[in-house]
Amino acid sequence: MSRADRRTPLHDVAIVGAYNTRQAKALDVSELEVLFDAMEGAVASANLSLADIDGVNVTSSTRRTNSREVVAWLGGRPSWTGVDIGIPGIVEAALAIAAGLCETVLMATAQVREYTDRASTAPWTRPSNEFVECFGLHTPGEFALMARRHMHLYGTPPEALAEVASAIRSNGARNPQAVHFGRPVTPDDVLRSRLIADPFHLLDCAMTSEGGGGLVLTRADRARDLGVTPVHLLGAGSDRQGMAYVTAPVWDLYGQVGARAAATAFAQAGLSPADIDVAELYDPFSFEIIRQLEVFGFCPPGEAADFVLDGQLRIDGSLPIDTDGGLMSFSHAGLVQLIQKPIAAVRQLRGELPDELTVPGAVTAVASNGGSGALFTDVLVLGAEAP
Amino acid sequence: MTDSRPLPTPTELSAPFWDGCRQGVLRVQQCRRCQALVFVPRPMCPTCQHTSLDWTDSGGKGSVYSFTVVHRPPRPAFAVPFVVAIIELDEGWYLLSNVIGCDPDAVHIGMTVEVAFTDMDETITLPLFRPV
Ligand SMILES: [Zn+2]
């Protein structure tokens, strides 16, 4: 593909700041304090201050902080507000910058004390739709229905799911910022943990926690003058397949969700999966990694289990994943994790992770959001070098 | 069944489905133009975008397309373990439900099942499924 074919306005934009607040099972500070930390930490990591921000996408979950309110905090200086979240929020911000609506966007979000009813599973795991809730469906059940069908079709063994969870959790165990720092997990530990919704054991599932994070985007030509290492947007793609947690998660209908996102993102980047050095893949459940490896084109259909069992997802493998510890071990503060995947990719490419989690020479990364049970998957390709 | 699980609140779109369950009939939408069966209910046919859909009766028989045995319920109201399954009806449409009336460990993909209408309160009847 020629360079002209893959031209996208995303190429005019770079991420210049990426920051995570403290994450914990339960934080001892207010959601606003965490959000302020996310905002200030993100702009500081871009060598900027809040006075330099003219576009915002800043929200919080429990308090329902919204970007219009944040514009008022910033004295009305920002002229642009974003409305989407996660990777589509990054795309929206980048397009606003490329179109000249604003120059420097702060994205930040935080969640504290959204999960208080501990007799139930986390609120973001309990859909309320009339065709779902009455049958006891939760997100582990929805994703388990996809996993079971894949295991039936391809013979995917539980040991492959356990290896995924162990690889991700072993990264978090070595990341001092991770909620589960110092807690390595073997595949046997995963298989011996209690069942949640089979085939998923407790350690196949994301944790629940609290925290925040933020990103700063600006024009790529301006990024060079900030004295920080910019990370470039190489490509992005979206795949939406309708009403999540309403329609039954039928593998034959929705199992490939994300294929369109990856195809678009890789084409814009002028890269193939084989060119990717690090993959910060959305990991609500272990099986979802196996699915994304196949759907994004890293492995042929039905062959990701062998790739995984060969140790290729570990830091010293050919495709290290979720190098901060992911939703399983780093943090899963509800929707915050949607931008924490790109944050992880940026911090990895900037060499900001501990040495033992740094992939030597990594210059390309992919980040994803969503998953099969959610009937959407978004993909972002990032690079240390300008496109 | 007397558990305290959350029950559906029918909408204008879904009321014929839930009314059917109360009357012991499993209903599914059918496109008036292309005959596609449509579930969950929609105001537009996803196959041909026609906006006239009728309700038709299903035989209520099908098989387990995929399933999970839930051990940690979303809410304490659900007694564990229980089986959540995608049922593939013989007419070729899919429905989420529970498989009841057998040991959860006996459920498998391809197992033939039939609808078992289960009254939950004075107005709501759920279409659960049991082995044939
Ligand atoms: Zn039609």
XYZ file of N, CA, C and O in Angstrom, chain A residues 97-244:
592
model
N -8.452 18.234 16.582
C -7.155 18.930 16.467
C -6.768 19.064 14.991
O -6.399 20.150 14.522
N -6.891 17.968 14.242
C -6.509 17.986 12.822
C -7.366 18.959 12.027
O -6.916 19.558 11.051
N -8.613 19.121 12.466
C -9.536 20.023 11.765
C -9.390 21.470 12.221
O -10.093 22.348 11.719
N -8.518 21.693 13.195
C -8.272 23.064 13.638
C -9.276 23.603 14.626
O -9.317 24.805 14.893
N -10.106 22.725 15.211
C -11.075 23.199 16.197
C -10.407 23.510 17.532
O -10.926 24.275 18.341
N -9.280 22.874 17.781
C -8.508 23.142 18.997
C -7.104 22.605 18.738
O -6.842 21.995 17.690
N -6.193 22.873 19.666
C -4.798 22.501 19.427
C -4.285 21.431 20.390
O -3.543 20.545 20.000
N -4.723 21.528 21.657
C -4.205 20.614 22.672
C -5.362 20.130 23.543
O -6.029 20.930 24.210
N -5.596 18.816 23.516
C -6.744 18.236 24.227
C -6.267 17.447 25.441
O -5.340 16.636 25.346
N -6.932 17.681 26.562
C -6.744 16.876 27.764
C -7.901 15.896 27.884
O -9.068 16.306 27.904
N -7.576 14.597 27.913
C -8.559 13.563 28.242
C -8.214 13.037 29.625
O -7.067 12.657 29.872
N -9.196 13.019 30.516
C -8.937 12.456 31.841
C -10.234 11.896 32.393
O -11.329 12.375 32.065
N -10.108 10.868 33.212
C -11.295 10.291 33.832
C -10.904 9.593 35.133
O -9.739 9.261 35.344
N -11.888 9.417 36.017
C -11.629 8.803 37.320
C -12.900 8.129 37.820
O -14.005 8.491 37.415
N -12.705 7.136 38.665
C -13.837 6.464 39.301
C -13.458 6.055 40.717
O -12.436 5.399 40.924
N -14.273 6.505 41.688
C -14.104 6.105 43.085
C -15.488 5.800 43.656
O -16.431 6.560 43.437
N -15.593 4.684 44.364
C -16.818 4.296 45.074
C -18.066 4.160 44.203
O -19.182 4.438 44.627
N -17.871 3.681 42.980
C -19.030 3.329 42.146
C -19.569 1.962 42.565
O -20.751 1.686 42.447
N -18.662 1.104 43.060
C -19.034 -0.271 43.424
C -19.150 -0.357 44.946
O -18.146 -0.462 45.647
N -20.373 -0.271 45.448
C -20.583 -0.285 46.897
C -21.382 -1.489 47.371
O -21.212 -1.949 48.485
N -22.266 -2.018 46.511
C -23.099 -3.180 46.882
C -22.296 -4.457 46.655
O -22.378 -5.089 45.612
N -21.512 -4.833 47.666
C -20.560 -5.930 47.477
C -21.218 -7.312 47.486
O -20.554 -8.316 47.234
N -22.515 -7.376 47.807
C -23.204 -8.666 47.708
C -23.459 -9.020 46.246
O -23.643 -10.183 45.895
N -23.478 -7.991 45.391
C -23.656 -8.197 43.954
C -22.324 -8.011 43.256
O -21.358 -7.543 43.865
N -22.274 -8.365 41.970
C -21.067 -8.065 41.201
C -21.072 -6.565 40.869
O -22.073 -5.873 41.071
N -19.948 -6.051 40.342
C -19.803 -4.610 40.106
C -20.933 -4.097 39.204
O -21.401 -4.815 38.317
N -21.386 -2.851 39.425
C -22.533 -2.347 38.649
C -22.302 -2.389 37.144
O -23.253 -2.608 36.389
N -21.054 -2.183 36.703
C -20.801 -2.186 35.259
C -20.821 -3.601 34.672
O -20.687 -3.763 33.466
N -20.988 -4.624 35.524
C -21.074 -6.001 35.009
C -22.511 -6.501 34.957
O -22.749 -7.646 34.585
N -23.482 -5.652 35.380
C -24.867 -6.124 35.513
C -25.800 -5.367 34.580
O -26.390 -4.358 34.955
N -25.985 -5.857 33.342
C -26.899 -5.193 32.409
C -28.333 -5.300 32.922
O -28.710 -6.294 33.539
N -29.132 -4.279 32.637
C -30.495 -4.252 33.179
C -31.557 -4.551 32.125
O -32.735 -4.473 32.404
N -31.140 -4.938 30.919
C -32.127 -5.141 29.852
C -33.114 -6.267 30.167
O -32.781 -7.251 30.824
N -34.323 -6.126 29.643
C -35.416 -7.062 29.936
C -35.170 -8.484 29.418
O -35.785 -9.428 29.914
N -34.297 -8.660 28.411
C -34.047 -9.998 27.866
C -32.766 -10.615 28.420
O -32.285 -11.634 27.911
N -32.186 -9.960 29.422
C -30.881 -10.375 29.931
C -30.897 -10.524 31.455
O -30.544 -11.569 32.005
N -31.348 -9.461 32.127
C -31.207 -9.386 33.583
C -31.960 -10.506 34.301
O -31.454 -11.086 35.255
N -33.163 -10.844 33.813
C -33.993 -11.832 34.506
C -33.423 -13.244 34.418
O -33.842 -14.124 35.170
N -32.473 -13.476 33.508
C -31.874 -14.801 33.383
C -30.535 -14.898 34.118
O -29.830 -15.899 34.011
N -30.176 -13.830 34.851
C -28.956 -13.875 35.657
C -27.689 -13.654 34.868
O -26.600 -14.066 35.283
N -27.809 -12.977 33.733
C -26.624 -12.679 32.919
C -25.809 -11.568 33.562
O -26.365 -10.587 34.046
N -24.503 -11.724 33.551
C -23.587 -10.628 33.854
C -22.465 -10.707 32.831
O -22.469 -11.626 31.990
N -21.546 -9.765 32.872
C -20.519 -9.778 31.822
C -19.698 -11.076 31.821
O -19.389 -11.583 30.741
N -19.357 -11.666 32.986
C -18.650 -12.954 32.902
C -19.475 -14.001 32.149
O -18.929 -14.773 31.341
N -20.778 -14.035 32.392
C -21.636 -14.989 31.689
C -21.685 -14.724 30.194
O -21.599 -15.650 29.382
N -21.817 -13.457 29.809
C -21.888 -13.101 28.387
C -20.615 -13.539 27.655
O -20.675 -14.140 26.580
N -19.464 -13.211 28.235
C -18.200 -13.580 27.585
C -17.956 -15.094 27.651
O -17.330 -15.672 26.758
N -18.456 -15.736 28.715
C -18.309 -17.194 28.830
C -19.071 -17.905 27.716
O -18.624 -18.940 27.209
N -20.223 -17.344 27.312
C -20.999 -17.944 26.223
C -20.210 -17.906 24.907
O -20.307 -18.825 24.089
N -19.426 -16.866 24.698
C -18.552 -16.782 23.525
C -17.397 -17.789 23.665
O -17.079 -18.526 22.726
N -16.778 -17.798 24.841
C -15.624 -18.672 25.066
C -16.007 -20.139 24.875
O -15.289 -20.901 24.227
N -17.147 -20.523 25.437
C -17.596 -21.924 25.357
C -17.757 -22.363 23.900
O -17.387 -23.466 23.521
N -18.325 -21.478 23.093
C -18.565 -21.832 21.690
C -17.229 -21.988 20.939
O -17.060 -22.900 20.126
N -16.281 -21.093 21.234
C -14.952 -21.188 20.607
C -14.262 -22.488 21.020
O -13.649 -23.181 20.190
N -14.382 -22.858 22.293
C -13.770 -24.098 22.780
C -14.398 -25.304 22.077
O -13.721 -26.277 21.748
N -15.721 -25.215 21.841
C -16.449 -26.286 21.159
C -15.985 -26.412 19.706
O -15.779 -27.520 19.196
N -15.799 -25.275 19.033
C -15.454 -25.274 17.609
C -14.004 -25.675 17.362
O -13.685 -26.354 16.393
N -13.085 -25.189 18.243
C -11.651 -25.331 17.957
C -10.895 -26.183 18.972
O -9.691 -26.365 18.830
N -11.584 -26.646 20.005
C -10.892 -27.427 21.032
C -9.957 -26.598 21.890
O -9.010 -27.117 22.485
N -10.199 -25.298 21.975
C -9.376 -24.408 22.800
C -9.390 -24.898 24.252
O -10.443 -24.977 24.859
N -8.230 -25.237 24.812
C -8.221 -25.820 26.160
C -8.235 -24.759 27.269
O -7.728 -23.643 27.074
N -8.790 -25.110 28.427
C -8.777 -24.182 29.572
C -7.355 -23.745 29.936
O -7.154 -22.640 30.439
N -6.376 -24.604 29.654
C -4.986 -24.261 29.977
C -4.508 -23.038 29.193
O -3.648 -22.283 29.666
N -5.045 -22.836 27.978
C -4.652 -21.658 27.197
C -5.218 -20.392 27.825
O -4.547 -19.358 27.886
N -6.475 -20.482 28.305
C -7.060 -19.339 28.993
C -6.242 -19.018 30.243
O -5.964 -17.854 30.546
N -5.847 -20.061 30.965
C -5.084 -19.873 32.207
C -3.717 -19.253 31.924
O -3.227 -18.426 32.701
N -3.091 -19.627 30.814
C -1.787 -19.059 30.452
C -1.920 -17.563 30.140
O -1.055 -16.763 30.505
N -3.024 -17.187 29.476
C -3.263 -15.766 29.208
C -3.323 -14.997 30.531
O -2.644 -13.978 30.717
N -4.147 -15.483 31.439
C -4.323 -14.781 32.716
C -3.016 -14.734 33.500
O -2.677 -13.721 34.114
N -2.272 -15.828 33.453
C -0.997 -15.878 34.172
C 0.007 -14.887 33.577
O 0.719 -14.186 34.313
N 0.057 -14.800 32.240
C 1.000 -13.876 31.594
C 0.687 -12.434 31.984
O 1.581 -11.658 32.347
N -0.602 -12.070 31.932
C -0.988 -10.693 32.267
C -0.723 -10.414 33.738
O -0.149 -9.374 34.098
N -1.122 -11.346 34.580
C -0.974 -11.128 36.019
C 0.500 -11.138 36.450
O 0.871 -10.479 37.426
N 1.324 -11.856 35.719
C 2.761 -11.847 36.037
C 3.368 -10.480 35.743
O 4.309 -10.047 36.418
N 2.832 -9.761 34.720
C 3.294 -8.398 34.450
C 2.904 -7.464 35.595
O 3.721 -6.694 36.096
N 1.639 -7.534 35.990
C 1.179 -6.673 37.081
C 1.950 -6.922 38.368
O 2.217 -5.999 39.142
N 2.315 -8.166 38.593
C 3.058 -8.514 39.816
C 4.389 -7.774 39.880
O 4.941 -7.550 40.958
N 4.912 -7.372 38.687
C 6.206 -6.683 38.638
C 6.060 -5.179 38.424
O 7.045 -4.480 38.235
N 4.826 -4.675 38.419
C 4.576 -3.237 38.226
C 4.179 -2.606 39.564
O 3.083 -2.842 40.057
N 5.066 -1.803 40.161
C 4.772 -1.228 41.488
C 3.487 -0.406 41.516
O 2.907 -0.199 42.573
N 3.022 0.085 40.329
C 1.781 0.865 40.294
C 0.534 -0.007 40.225
O -0.590 0.496 40.307
N 0.713 -1.326 40.052
C -0.437 -2.216 39.896
C -1.076 -2.534 41.242
O -0.391 -2.663 42.257
N -2.396 -2.674 41.219
C -3.123 -3.037 42.437
C -2.623 -4.380 42.965
O -2.506 -4.582 44.172
N -2.305 -5.307 42.057
C -1.843 -6.637 42.462
C -0.319 -6.780 42.362
O 0.186 -7.871 42.118
N 0.400 -5.677 42.584
C 1.870 -5.721 42.617
C 2.328 -6.749 43.652
O 1.785 -6.818 44.753
N 3.318 -7.565 43.243
C 3.861 -8.546 44.183
C 3.026 -9.806 44.299
O 3.252 -10.612 45.210
N 2.053 -9.974 43.393
C 1.205 -11.171 43.464
C 1.246 -11.945 42.142
O 0.297 -11.929 41.375
N 2.350 -12.649 41.869
C 2.431 -13.446 40.634
C 1.430 -14.598 40.672
O 1.067 -15.077 41.748
N 0.979 -14.999 39.501
C -0.050 -16.029 39.384
C 0.392 -17.028 38.320
O 0.747 -16.637 37.206
N 0.388 -18.314 38.651
C 0.733 -19.351 37.669
C -0.542 -19.835 36.974
O -1.646 -19.631 37.477
N -0.384 -20.510 35.820
C -1.578 -21.091 35.184
C -2.334 -22.031 36.124
O -3.568 -22.053 36.120
N -1.612 -22.789 36.930
C -2.299 -23.685 37.879
C -3.114 -22.910 38.900
O -4.203 -23.339 39.291
N -2.563 -21.754 39.335
C -3.329 -20.909 40.272
C -4.670 -20.515 39.652
O -5.698 -20.470 40.324
N -4.625 -20.184 38.341
C -5.858 -19.764 37.654
C -6.856 -20.917 37.645
O -8.027 -20.757 38.010
N -6.386 -22.104 37.254
C -7.282 -23.259 37.125
C -7.814 -23.726 38.473
O -8.889 -24.331 38.545
N -7.070 -23.425 39.537
C -7.515 -23.845 40.873
C -8.388 -22.802 41.563
O -8.952 -23.071 42.620
N -8.460 -21.581 40.999
C -9.300 -20.564 41.638
C -10.768 -20.919 41.410
O -11.119 -21.672 40.505
N -11.641 -20.355 42.242
C -13.046 -20.788 42.206
C -13.712 -20.390 40.899
O -13.342 -19.394 40.276
N -14.710 -21.158 40.495
C -15.437 -20.867 39.262
C -16.361 -19.668 39.462
O -17.015 -19.533 40.501
N -16.388 -18.799 38.441
C -17.319 -17.665 38.425
C -18.464 -17.977 37.462
O -19.631 -18.001 37.842
N -18.127 -18.187 36.192
C -19.073 -18.619 35.164
C -18.238 -19.475 34.227
O -17.432 -18.946 33.478
N -18.400 -20.797 34.314
C -17.441 -21.641 33.598
C -17.528 -21.418 32.096
O -18.595 -21.160 31.575
N -16.400 -21.364 31.373
C -15.078 -21.833 31.806
C -14.243 -20.830 32.609
O -13.064 -21.087 32.836
N -14.812 -19.721 33.036
C -14.002 -18.713 33.721
C -13.918 -18.954 35.228
O -14.931 -19.008 35.918
N -12.673 -19.059 35.697
C -12.398 -19.045 37.128
C -12.209 -17.591 37.558
O -12.071 -16.701 36.714
N -12.115 -17.387 38.854
C -11.930 -16.026 39.372
C -10.753 -15.324 38.702
O -10.845 -14.161 38.307
N -9.636 -16.047 38.547
C -8.427 -15.408 38.026
C -8.413 -15.304 36.497
O -7.474 -14.761 35.921
N -9.469 -15.792 35.825
C -9.658 -15.515 34.398
C -10.329 -14.166 34.186
O -10.451 -13.714 33.046
N -10.821 -13.564 35.264
C -11.657 -12.357 35.157
C -10.898 -11.112 35.601
O -10.019 -11.169 36.463
N -11.292 -9.966 35.031
C -10.777 -8.681 35.484
C -11.097 -8.486 36.953
O -12.071 -9.034 37.471
N -10.263 -7.714 37.613
C -10.554 -7.327 38.997
C -11.518 -6.138 38.994
O -11.941 -5.661 37.934
N -11.870 -5.644 40.182
C -12.556 -4.357 40.296
C -11.705 -3.474 41.195
O -11.102 -3.950 42.165
N -11.604 -2.200 40.827
C -10.749 -1.297 41.591
C -11.175 0.136 41.345
O -12.223 0.386 40.721
N -10.384 1.081 41.861
C -10.674 2.502 41.719
C -9.414 3.235 41.283
O -8.299 2.819 41.609
N -9.610 4.327 40.551
C -8.446 5.086 40.095
C -8.809 6.004 38.946
O -9.986 6.180 38.616
N -7.758 6.596 38.350
C -7.982 7.510 37.236
C -6.774 7.540 36.328
O -5.747 6.903 36.597
N -6.936 8.260 35.229
C -5.835 8.384 34.287
C -6.123 9.485 33.285
O -7.253 9.969 33.183
N -5.084 9.885 32.561
C -5.276 10.953 31.587
C -4.256 10.906 30.466
O -3.197 10.270 30.569
N -4.624 11.576 29.370
C -3.791 11.673 28.171
C -3.829 13.101 27.663
O -4.830 13.801 27.839
N -2.769 13.531 26.990
C -2.773 14.832 26.305
C -2.393 14.613 24.848
O -1.418 13.913 24.549
N -3.198 15.187 23.953
C -2.922 15.105 22.512
C -2.701 16.502 21.961
O -3.354 17.457 22.391
N -1.793 16.610 20.986
C -1.607 17.885 20.315
C -1.128 17.635 18.884
O -0.910 16.489 18.487
N -0.964 18.711 18.110
C -0.485 18.569 16.735
C 0.920 17.978 16.739
O 1.772 18.376 17.535
N 1.169 17.042 15.836
C 2.469 16.368 15.812
C 3.606 17.364 15.613
O 4.680 17.227 16.201
N 3.381 18.428 14.805
C 4.467 19.390 14.571
C 4.774 20.191 15.840
O 5.899 20.599 16.066
N 3.785 20.380 16.689
C 4.002 21.092 17.946
C 4.642 20.170 18.988
O 5.399 20.621 19.862
N 4.325 18.881 18.884
C 4.812 17.917 19.877
C 6.328 17.933 19.970
O 6.897 17.777 21.053
N 6.979 18.157 18.828
C 8.443 18.117 18.804
C 9.084 19.189 19.675
O 10.209 19.059 20.107
N 8.349 20.282 19.943
C 8.925 21.401 20.700
C 8.709 21.303 22.210
O 9.131 22.191 22.948
N 8.016 20.261 22.654
C 7.639 20.208 24.071
C 8.704 19.598 24.968
O 8.604 19.658 26.188
N 9.714 18.996 24.381
C 10.749 18.371 25.208
C 10.308 17.056 25.826
O 10.861 16.626 26.841
N 9.284 16.439 25.244
C 8.875 15.104 25.694
C 8.904 14.184 24.475
O 8.988 14.640 23.341
N 8.854 12.878 24.727
C 8.839 11.915 23.623
C 7.398 11.759 23.134
O 6.556 11.251 23.859
N 7.104 12.213 21.914
C 5.735 12.037 21.417
C 5.483 10.602 20.961
O 6.412 9.919 20.533
N 4.255 10.172 21.073
C 3.836 8.880 20.508
C 2.763 9.176 19.466
O 1.784 9.870 19.748
N 2.996 8.689 18.259
C 2.168 9.088 17.116
C 0.975 8.170 16.907
O 1.052 6.961 17.153
N -0.122 8.764 16.446
C -1.300 7.991 16.080
C -1.076 7.482 14.655
O -0.990 8.275 13.716
N -0.962 6.184 14.501
C -0.706 5.609 13.178
C -1.988 5.150 12.499
O -2.074 5.136 11.266
N -2.976 4.743 13.295
C -4.223 4.281 12.699
C -5.231 3.934 13.777
O -4.861 3.670 14.926
N -6.502 3.936 13.396
C -7.558 3.577 14.346
C -8.720 2.975 13.578
O -8.911 3.253 12.397
N -9.482 2.150 14.280
C -10.644 1.543 13.643
C -11.706 1.213 14.676
O -11.405 1.052 15.859
N -12.929 1.126 14.184
C -14.076 0.906 15.053
C -14.900 -0.261 14.507
O -14.974 -0.444 13.293
N -15.472 -1.052 15.373
C -16.394 -2.111 14.940
C -17.530 -2.199 15.950
O -17.305 -2.554 17.106
N -18.715 -1.834 15.501
C -19.905 -1.812 16.367
C -20.927 -2.772 15.806
O -21.223 -2.707 14.625
N -21.451 -3.662 16.633
C -22.397 -4.650 16.102
C -23.709 -4.669 16.865
O -24.314 -5.727 17.049
N -24.138 -3.512 17.304
C -25.493 -3.439 17.837
C -25.568 -3.432 19.340
O -24.668 -2.943 20.015
N -26.639 -3.998 19.858
C -27.025 -3.792 21.246
C -26.384 -4.816 22.170
O -26.845 -5.944 22.291
N -25.321 -4.392 22.841
C -24.639 -5.272 23.771
C -25.505 -5.528 24.992
O -26.216 -4.643 25.457
